[in-house]
């Protein structure tokens, strides 16, 4: 199994909860939820009872309905049906893809109170109306989000543990890597950008070091997502598919805000809100909202009518970008890897930075001014995050983050942003392909250090 950071978080939950809460593990389909919790159950408990509600029979669902007040009989039948011996306070019960059977989630409050086992639920689309109807969301439910593998986890999978540790140390000390190791890290980062962080494609790449079989795996995942849209996005399937299909085209433009007019000249955000919400709730997309007046409470000035929509996994975005054919040739991937093909790298680098920030728990915000008003200066800041700032006694400040894919670029927007918002602004960050350097309150980080933010 691939080493995942979330495993340590599961351990912390077990140690701190001691059966007093269940854990909801959220994430996109095929992101590795079932594999992770099954491995956790095998390693950390005497037994693990995993019930997959995508495949559970009507008989199994009937046990939950018929014996919702008789847990002795419920667990006797489940134990016998699945052939798993249950042990008081040493068995993990997993409700896998629980959104397919919300009644089981509705029982969590009482199962936790019963106290005999630990419970983990996994799912996506957990906020969609039909998945919460007629149940009370249990307050005894902690939550954890499982994202695609980040670059550090990709390095672990590739056998580059020492390089990942060195990158973290150099980031902490604000020192560049030696040139040879910098080139190696950037090469691996470009491979990661094309492969992505979904576990199956990563495992295939680790074993074969070929992109064509990786692309086949990614296409299966994209097709699975499309079938999920058709199956679950009741009433607005066309809008969800339109947004999904339009992602690569929108991100390839200089103006990366999602322009609904590209889908329909009469389209309005109020008519597409559900489509964006559905993609975000399914963990297929990461939404980045405009912040009208940047300050430490970024959400307080969020403009929901203005957003950027990133693919949750950059490897899947690459596959979407090449979706005009049934397959993508190995040589095409190799050409992109070398930079010999005209794929918009700005699209990929900005998407992967969004992915890394989201994996580290940051909500995504950006700042933009058109410059059309009198005395107004045009600005476009890719991301805003809040971090402790050394020059403000480690108090939180807004850090503007600019993403640069070419080796030559300007920083006019950062200069204007710092001047306009003064003391609100913390460390300014530029993520670029070159070495680390610092100057005048601004740090230039190589792209591969994005997972450290």
PDB file of C-alpha atoms in Angstrom, residues 86-292:
ATOM      1  CA  UNK A  86     -16.031  -9.049  16.426  1.00  0.00           C
ATOM      2  CA  UNK A  87     -14.177  -8.066  19.617  1.00  0.00           C
ATOM      3  CA  UNK A  88     -15.454  -5.518  22.137  1.00  0.00           C
ATOM      4  CA  UNK A  89     -13.305  -2.349  21.985  1.00  0.00           C
ATOM      5  CA  UNK A  90     -10.935  -3.963  19.487  1.00  0.00           C
ATOM      6  CA  UNK A  91     -12.897  -4.090  16.235  1.00  0.00           C
ATOM      7  CA  UNK A  92     -13.168  -1.359  13.625  1.00  0.00           C
ATOM      8  CA  UNK A  93     -16.497  -1.209  11.791  1.00  0.00           C
ATOM      9  CA  UNK A  94     -16.299   0.628   8.449  1.00  0.00           C
ATOM     10  CA  UNK A  95     -19.353   2.000   6.636  1.00  0.00           C
ATOM     11  CA  UNK A  96     -17.806   2.407   3.180  1.00  0.00           C
ATOM     12  CA  UNK A  97     -19.486   4.869   0.746  1.00  0.00           C
ATOM     13  CA  UNK A  98     -22.091   5.574   3.404  1.00  0.00           C
ATOM     14  CA  UNK A  99     -23.816   8.142   1.192  1.00  0.00           C
ATOM     15  CA  UNK A 100     -25.369   5.185  -0.624  1.00  0.00           C
ATOM     16  CA  UNK A 101     -27.250   4.213   2.553  1.00  0.00           C
ATOM     17  CA  UNK A 102     -27.819   7.299   4.734  1.00  0.00           C
ATOM     18  CA  UNK A 103     -29.817   5.268   7.281  1.00  0.00           C
ATOM     19  CA  UNK A 104     -26.567   3.692   8.475  1.00  0.00           C
ATOM     20  CA  UNK A 105     -25.102   7.151   9.034  1.00  0.00           C
ATOM     21  CA  UNK A 106     -28.216   8.072  10.970  1.00  0.00           C
ATOM     22  CA  UNK A 107     -27.476   5.217  13.423  1.00  0.00           C
ATOM     23  CA  UNK A 108     -23.950   6.438  14.252  1.00  0.00           C
ATOM     24  CA  UNK A 109     -25.095   8.465  17.274  1.00  0.00           C
ATOM     25  CA  UNK A 110     -26.524   5.343  18.891  1.00  0.00           C
ATOM     26  CA  UNK A 111     -23.758   2.997  17.802  1.00  0.00           C
ATOM     27  CA  UNK A 112     -21.153   5.290  19.358  1.00  0.00           C
ATOM     28  CA  UNK A 113     -23.207   5.493  22.548  1.00  0.00           C
ATOM     29  CA  UNK A 114     -23.377   1.662  22.576  1.00  0.00           C
ATOM     30  CA  UNK A 115     -19.591   1.785  22.804  1.00  0.00           C
ATOM     31  CA  UNK A 116     -18.563  -1.723  21.858  1.00  0.00           C
ATOM     32  CA  UNK A 117     -16.682  -0.913  18.584  1.00  0.00           C
ATOM     33  CA  UNK A 118     -14.953   1.956  16.756  1.00  0.00           C
ATOM     34  CA  UNK A 119     -16.568   3.348  13.603  1.00  0.00           C
ATOM     35  CA  UNK A 120     -15.199   4.959  10.449  1.00  0.00           C
ATOM     36  CA  UNK A 121     -17.475   6.088   7.627  1.00  0.00           C
ATOM     37  CA  UNK A 122     -16.229   6.937   4.154  1.00  0.00           C
ATOM     38  CA  UNK A 123     -18.042   8.869   1.460  1.00  0.00           C
ATOM     39  CA  UNK A 124     -18.425  11.652  -1.035  1.00  0.00           C
ATOM     40  CA  UNK A 125     -21.469  13.703  -2.049  1.00  0.00           C
ATOM     41  CA  UNK A 126     -22.291  13.775   1.660  1.00  0.00           C
ATOM     42  CA  UNK A 127     -24.098  17.115   1.553  1.00  0.00           C
ATOM     43  CA  UNK A 128     -26.319  16.387  -1.457  1.00  0.00           C
ATOM     44  CA  UNK A 129     -29.966  16.691  -0.456  1.00  0.00           C
ATOM     45  CA  UNK A 130     -30.958  13.089  -1.119  1.00  0.00           C
ATOM     46  CA  UNK A 131     -28.048  11.869   1.041  1.00  0.00           C
ATOM     47  CA  UNK A 132     -29.064  13.742   4.199  1.00  0.00           C
ATOM     48  CA  UNK A 133     -32.838  13.591   3.846  1.00  0.00           C
ATOM     49  CA  UNK A 134     -34.681  12.114   6.851  1.00  0.00           C
ATOM     50  CA  UNK A 135     -31.530  11.605   8.954  1.00  0.00           C
ATOM     51  CA  UNK A 136     -29.976  13.623  11.766  1.00  0.00           C
ATOM     52  CA  UNK A 137     -26.301  14.322  11.099  1.00  0.00           C
ATOM     53  CA  UNK A 138     -24.580  12.897  14.199  1.00  0.00           C
ATOM     54  CA  UNK A 139     -22.705  15.335  16.414  1.00  0.00           C
ATOM     55  CA  UNK A 140     -20.542  12.368  17.459  1.00  0.00           C
ATOM     56  CA  UNK A 141     -18.846  12.451  14.053  1.00  0.00           C
ATOM     57  CA  UNK A 142     -15.351  13.834  13.503  1.00  0.00           C
ATOM     58  CA  UNK A 143     -14.291  14.474   9.920  1.00  0.00           C
ATOM     59  CA  UNK A 144     -11.129  14.029   7.877  1.00  0.00           C
ATOM     60  CA  UNK A 145     -10.594  14.744   4.190  1.00  0.00           C
ATOM     61  CA  UNK A 146      -8.514  12.410   2.042  1.00  0.00           C
ATOM     62  CA  UNK A 147      -7.012  14.154  -0.967  1.00  0.00           C
ATOM     63  CA  UNK A 148      -4.963  12.767  -3.854  1.00  0.00           C
ATOM     64  CA  UNK A 149      -1.335  12.084  -2.963  1.00  0.00           C
ATOM     65  CA  UNK A 150       0.591  15.315  -2.596  1.00  0.00           C
ATOM     66  CA  UNK A 151       4.099  15.701  -3.991  1.00  0.00           C
ATOM     67  CA  UNK A 152       5.719  14.546  -0.756  1.00  0.00           C
ATOM     68  CA  UNK A 153       3.661  11.334  -0.789  1.00  0.00           C
ATOM     69  CA  UNK A 154       4.558  10.890  -4.468  1.00  0.00           C
ATOM     70  CA  UNK A 155       8.240  11.150  -3.546  1.00  0.00           C
ATOM     71  CA  UNK A 156       7.750   8.473  -0.887  1.00  0.00           C
ATOM     72  CA  UNK A 157       6.112   6.213  -3.476  1.00  0.00           C
ATOM     73  CA  UNK A 158       9.053   6.791  -5.847  1.00  0.00           C
ATOM     74  CA  UNK A 159      11.572   5.803  -3.166  1.00  0.00           C
ATOM     75  CA  UNK A 160      12.739   9.399  -2.634  1.00  0.00           C
ATOM     76  CA  UNK A 161      12.219   9.682   1.134  1.00  0.00           C
ATOM     77  CA  UNK A 162      15.593  11.385   1.682  1.00  0.00           C
ATOM     78  CA  UNK A 163      14.881  13.982  -1.001  1.00  0.00           C
ATOM     79  CA  UNK A 164      11.498  14.805   0.565  1.00  0.00           C
ATOM     80  CA  UNK A 165      13.137  15.263   3.967  1.00  0.00           C
ATOM     81  CA  UNK A 166      15.806  17.511   2.447  1.00  0.00           C
ATOM     82  CA  UNK A 167      13.181  19.653   0.703  1.00  0.00           C
ATOM     83  CA  UNK A 168      11.374  20.179   4.027  1.00  0.00           C
ATOM     84  CA  UNK A 169      14.617  21.053   5.824  1.00  0.00           C
ATOM     85  CA  UNK A 170      15.719  23.512   3.147  1.00  0.00           C
ATOM     86  CA  UNK A 171      12.277  25.144   3.155  1.00  0.00           C
ATOM     87  CA  UNK A 172      12.396  25.558   6.931  1.00  0.00           C
ATOM     88  CA  UNK A 173      15.859  27.099   6.748  1.00  0.00           C
ATOM     89  CA  UNK A 174      15.057  29.095   3.576  1.00  0.00           C
ATOM     90  CA  UNK A 175      18.031  27.610   1.754  1.00  0.00           C
ATOM     91  CA  UNK A 176      18.161  26.394  -1.860  1.00  0.00           C
ATOM     92  CA  UNK A 177      18.951  22.787  -2.741  1.00  0.00           C
ATOM     93  CA  UNK A 178      22.253  22.095  -4.494  1.00  0.00           C
ATOM     94  CA  UNK A 179      21.767  22.592  -8.226  1.00  0.00           C
ATOM     95  CA  UNK A 180      21.859  18.900  -9.116  1.00  0.00           C
ATOM     96  CA  UNK A 181      19.246  17.986  -6.490  1.00  0.00           C
ATOM     97  CA  UNK A 182      17.131  20.971  -7.536  1.00  0.00           C
ATOM     98  CA  UNK A 183      17.048  19.661 -11.112  1.00  0.00           C
ATOM     99  CA  UNK A 184      16.180  16.187  -9.833  1.00  0.00           C
ATOM    100  CA  UNK A 185      13.371  17.533  -7.673  1.00  0.00           C
ATOM    101  CA  UNK A 186      11.977  19.609 -10.552  1.00  0.00           C
ATOM    102  CA  UNK A 187      12.091  16.580 -12.851  1.00  0.00           C
ATOM    103  CA  UNK A 188      10.155  14.485 -10.343  1.00  0.00           C
ATOM    104  CA  UNK A 189       7.717  17.336  -9.836  1.00  0.00           C
ATOM    105  CA  UNK A 190       6.992  17.446 -13.565  1.00  0.00           C
ATOM    106  CA  UNK A 191       6.407  13.691 -13.532  1.00  0.00           C
ATOM    107  CA  UNK A 192       4.014  14.140 -10.610  1.00  0.00           C
ATOM    108  CA  UNK A 193       2.181  16.893 -12.474  1.00  0.00           C
ATOM    109  CA  UNK A 194       1.452  14.504 -15.368  1.00  0.00           C
ATOM    110  CA  UNK A 195       0.729  11.382 -13.305  1.00  0.00           C
ATOM    111  CA  UNK A 196      -1.290  13.119 -10.610  1.00  0.00           C
ATOM    112  CA  UNK A 197      -2.007  11.823  -7.128  1.00  0.00           C
ATOM    113  CA  UNK A 198      -4.735   9.214  -7.584  1.00  0.00           C
ATOM    114  CA  UNK A 199      -3.394   5.989  -6.020  1.00  0.00           C
ATOM    115  CA  UNK A 200      -3.909   3.600  -8.946  1.00  0.00           C
ATOM    116  CA  UNK A 201      -2.126   5.754 -11.572  1.00  0.00           C
ATOM    117  CA  UNK A 202       0.698   6.440  -9.091  1.00  0.00           C
ATOM    118  CA  UNK A 203       1.113   2.727  -8.356  1.00  0.00           C
ATOM    119  CA  UNK A 204       1.219   1.947 -12.080  1.00  0.00           C
ATOM    120  CA  UNK A 205       3.839   4.634 -12.696  1.00  0.00           C
ATOM    121  CA  UNK A 206       5.990   3.468  -9.776  1.00  0.00           C
ATOM    122  CA  UNK A 207       5.990  -0.067 -11.198  1.00  0.00           C
ATOM    123  CA  UNK A 208       6.286   0.642 -14.942  1.00  0.00           C
ATOM    124  CA  UNK A 209       7.652   4.207 -15.352  1.00  0.00           C
ATOM    125  CA  UNK A 210       5.433   4.545 -18.426  1.00  0.00           C
ATOM    126  CA  UNK A 211       2.764   7.200 -19.019  1.00  0.00           C
ATOM    127  CA  UNK A 212       0.505   5.332 -21.454  1.00  0.00           C
ATOM    128  CA  UNK A 213      -0.803   2.783 -18.894  1.00  0.00           C
ATOM    129  CA  UNK A 214      -1.114   5.638 -16.395  1.00  0.00           C
ATOM    130  CA  UNK A 215      -3.284   7.529 -18.870  1.00  0.00           C
ATOM    131  CA  UNK A 216      -5.504   4.467 -19.335  1.00  0.00           C
ATOM    132  CA  UNK A 217      -6.033   4.324 -15.568  1.00  0.00           C
ATOM    133  CA  UNK A 218      -6.818   8.040 -15.393  1.00  0.00           C
ATOM    134  CA  UNK A 219      -9.327   7.718 -18.237  1.00  0.00           C
ATOM    135  CA  UNK A 220     -11.129   4.992 -16.302  1.00  0.00           C
ATOM    136  CA  UNK A 221     -11.401   7.343 -13.338  1.00  0.00           C
ATOM    137  CA  UNK A 222     -12.700  10.211 -15.489  1.00  0.00           C
ATOM    138  CA  UNK A 223     -15.271   7.853 -17.047  1.00  0.00           C
ATOM    139  CA  UNK A 224     -16.300   6.738 -13.551  1.00  0.00           C
ATOM    140  CA  UNK A 225     -16.815  10.385 -12.592  1.00  0.00           C
ATOM    141  CA  UNK A 226     -18.955  10.944 -15.660  1.00  0.00           C
ATOM    142  CA  UNK A 227     -21.123   7.954 -14.808  1.00  0.00           C
ATOM    143  CA  UNK A 228     -21.461   9.270 -11.234  1.00  0.00           C
ATOM    144  CA  UNK A 229     -22.691  12.584 -12.644  1.00  0.00           C
ATOM    145  CA  UNK A 230     -25.320  10.784 -14.717  1.00  0.00           C
ATOM    146  CA  UNK A 231     -26.327   8.669 -11.729  1.00  0.00           C
ATOM    147  CA  UNK A 232     -26.412  11.206  -8.916  1.00  0.00           C
ATOM    148  CA  UNK A 233     -26.660  14.777 -10.278  1.00  0.00           C
ATOM    149  CA  UNK A 234     -30.412  14.531 -10.612  1.00  0.00           C
ATOM    150  CA  UNK A 235     -31.948  17.405 -12.556  1.00  0.00           C
ATOM    151  CA  UNK A 236     -28.729  19.228 -13.449  1.00  0.00           C
ATOM    152  CA  UNK A 237     -26.531  16.553 -15.025  1.00  0.00           C
ATOM    153  CA  UNK A 238     -25.981  18.625 -18.168  1.00  0.00           C
ATOM    154  CA  UNK A 239     -24.719  21.631 -16.195  1.00  0.00           C
ATOM    155  CA  UNK A 240     -22.295  19.526 -14.144  1.00  0.00           C
ATOM    156  CA  UNK A 241     -20.907  17.847 -17.272  1.00  0.00           C
ATOM    157  CA  UNK A 242     -20.634  21.239 -19.004  1.00  0.00           C
ATOM    158  CA  UNK A 243     -18.552  22.652 -16.163  1.00  0.00           C
ATOM    159  CA  UNK A 244     -16.393  19.510 -15.971  1.00  0.00           C
ATOM    160  CA  UNK A 245     -15.762  19.497 -19.719  1.00  0.00           C
ATOM    161  CA  UNK A 246     -15.005  23.228 -19.683  1.00  0.00           C
ATOM    162  CA  UNK A 247     -12.390  23.114 -16.918  1.00  0.00           C
ATOM    163  CA  UNK A 248      -9.299  22.605 -19.053  1.00  0.00           C
ATOM    164  CA  UNK A 249     -10.364  25.269 -21.536  1.00  0.00           C
ATOM    165  CA  UNK A 250     -11.089  27.823 -18.808  1.00  0.00           C
ATOM    166  CA  UNK A 251      -7.788  27.228 -17.007  1.00  0.00           C
ATOM    167  CA  UNK A 252      -5.790  27.464 -20.234  1.00  0.00           C
ATOM    168  CA  UNK A 253      -6.810  31.119 -20.614  1.00  0.00           C
ATOM    169  CA  UNK A 254      -4.963  34.046 -19.095  1.00  0.00           C
ATOM    170  CA  UNK A 255      -8.129  34.982 -17.196  1.00  0.00           C
ATOM    171  CA  UNK A 256      -8.745  31.816 -15.181  1.00  0.00           C
ATOM    172  CA  UNK A 257     -12.016  32.834 -13.584  1.00  0.00           C
ATOM    173  CA  UNK A 258     -14.755  30.524 -14.771  1.00  0.00           C
ATOM    174  CA  UNK A 259     -16.695  32.462 -17.395  1.00  0.00           C
ATOM    175  CA  UNK A 260     -20.160  30.955 -17.686  1.00  0.00           C
ATOM    176  CA  UNK A 261     -20.663  32.793 -20.974  1.00  0.00           C
ATOM    177  CA  UNK A 262     -18.333  30.219 -22.530  1.00  0.00           C
ATOM    178  CA  UNK A 263     -21.003  27.590 -21.822  1.00  0.00           C
ATOM    179  CA  UNK A 264     -24.063  29.653 -22.638  1.00  0.00           C
ATOM    180  CA  UNK A 265     -24.242  33.366 -23.391  1.00  0.00           C
ATOM    181  CA  UNK A 266     -27.317  33.609 -21.133  1.00  0.00           C
ATOM    182  CA  UNK A 267     -25.836  31.540 -18.259  1.00  0.00           C
ATOM    183  CA  UNK A 268     -25.907  33.062 -14.773  1.00  0.00           C
ATOM    184  CA  UNK A 269     -24.124  31.917 -11.611  1.00  0.00           C
ATOM    185  CA  UNK A 270     -27.418  31.440  -9.754  1.00  0.00           C
ATOM    186  CA  UNK A 271     -28.347  28.795 -12.326  1.00  0.00           C
ATOM    187  CA  UNK A 272     -25.002  26.981 -12.073  1.00  0.00           C
ATOM    188  CA  UNK A 273     -24.379  27.163  -8.307  1.00  0.00           C
ATOM    189  CA  UNK A 274     -25.629  23.612  -7.799  1.00  0.00           C
ATOM    190  CA  UNK A 275     -23.309  22.290 -10.507  1.00  0.00           C
ATOM    191  CA  UNK A 276     -20.210  23.839  -8.887  1.00  0.00           C
ATOM    192  CA  UNK A 277     -21.367  22.706  -5.438  1.00  0.00           C
ATOM    193  CA  UNK A 278     -21.888  19.159  -6.730  1.00  0.00           C
ATOM    194  CA  UNK A 279     -18.375  18.952  -8.198  1.00  0.00           C
ATOM    195  CA  UNK A 280     -16.844  20.325  -4.989  1.00  0.00           C
ATOM    196  CA  UNK A 281     -18.903  18.002  -2.772  1.00  0.00           C
ATOM    197  CA  UNK A 282     -17.890  15.012  -4.898  1.00  0.00           C
ATOM    198  CA  UNK A 283     -14.270  16.192  -4.408  1.00  0.00           C
ATOM    199  CA  UNK A 284     -13.787  16.307  -8.167  1.00  0.00           C
ATOM    200  CA  UNK A 285     -13.037  20.036  -8.147  1.00  0.00           C
ATOM    201  CA  UNK A 286     -11.443  22.660  -5.885  1.00  0.00           C
ATOM    202  CA  UNK A 287     -13.263  25.988  -5.886  1.00  0.00           C
ATOM    203  CA  UNK A 288     -11.323  29.229  -5.387  1.00  0.00           C
ATOM    204  CA  UNK A 289     -13.364  32.328  -4.561  1.00  0.00           C
ATOM    205  CA  UNK A 290     -12.564  35.992  -5.038  1.00  0.00           C
ATOM    206  CA  UNK A 291     -11.858  37.936  -1.843  1.00  0.00           C
ATOM    207  CA  UNK A 292     -12.993  41.534  -2.224  1.00  0.00           C
TER     208      UNK A 292
END
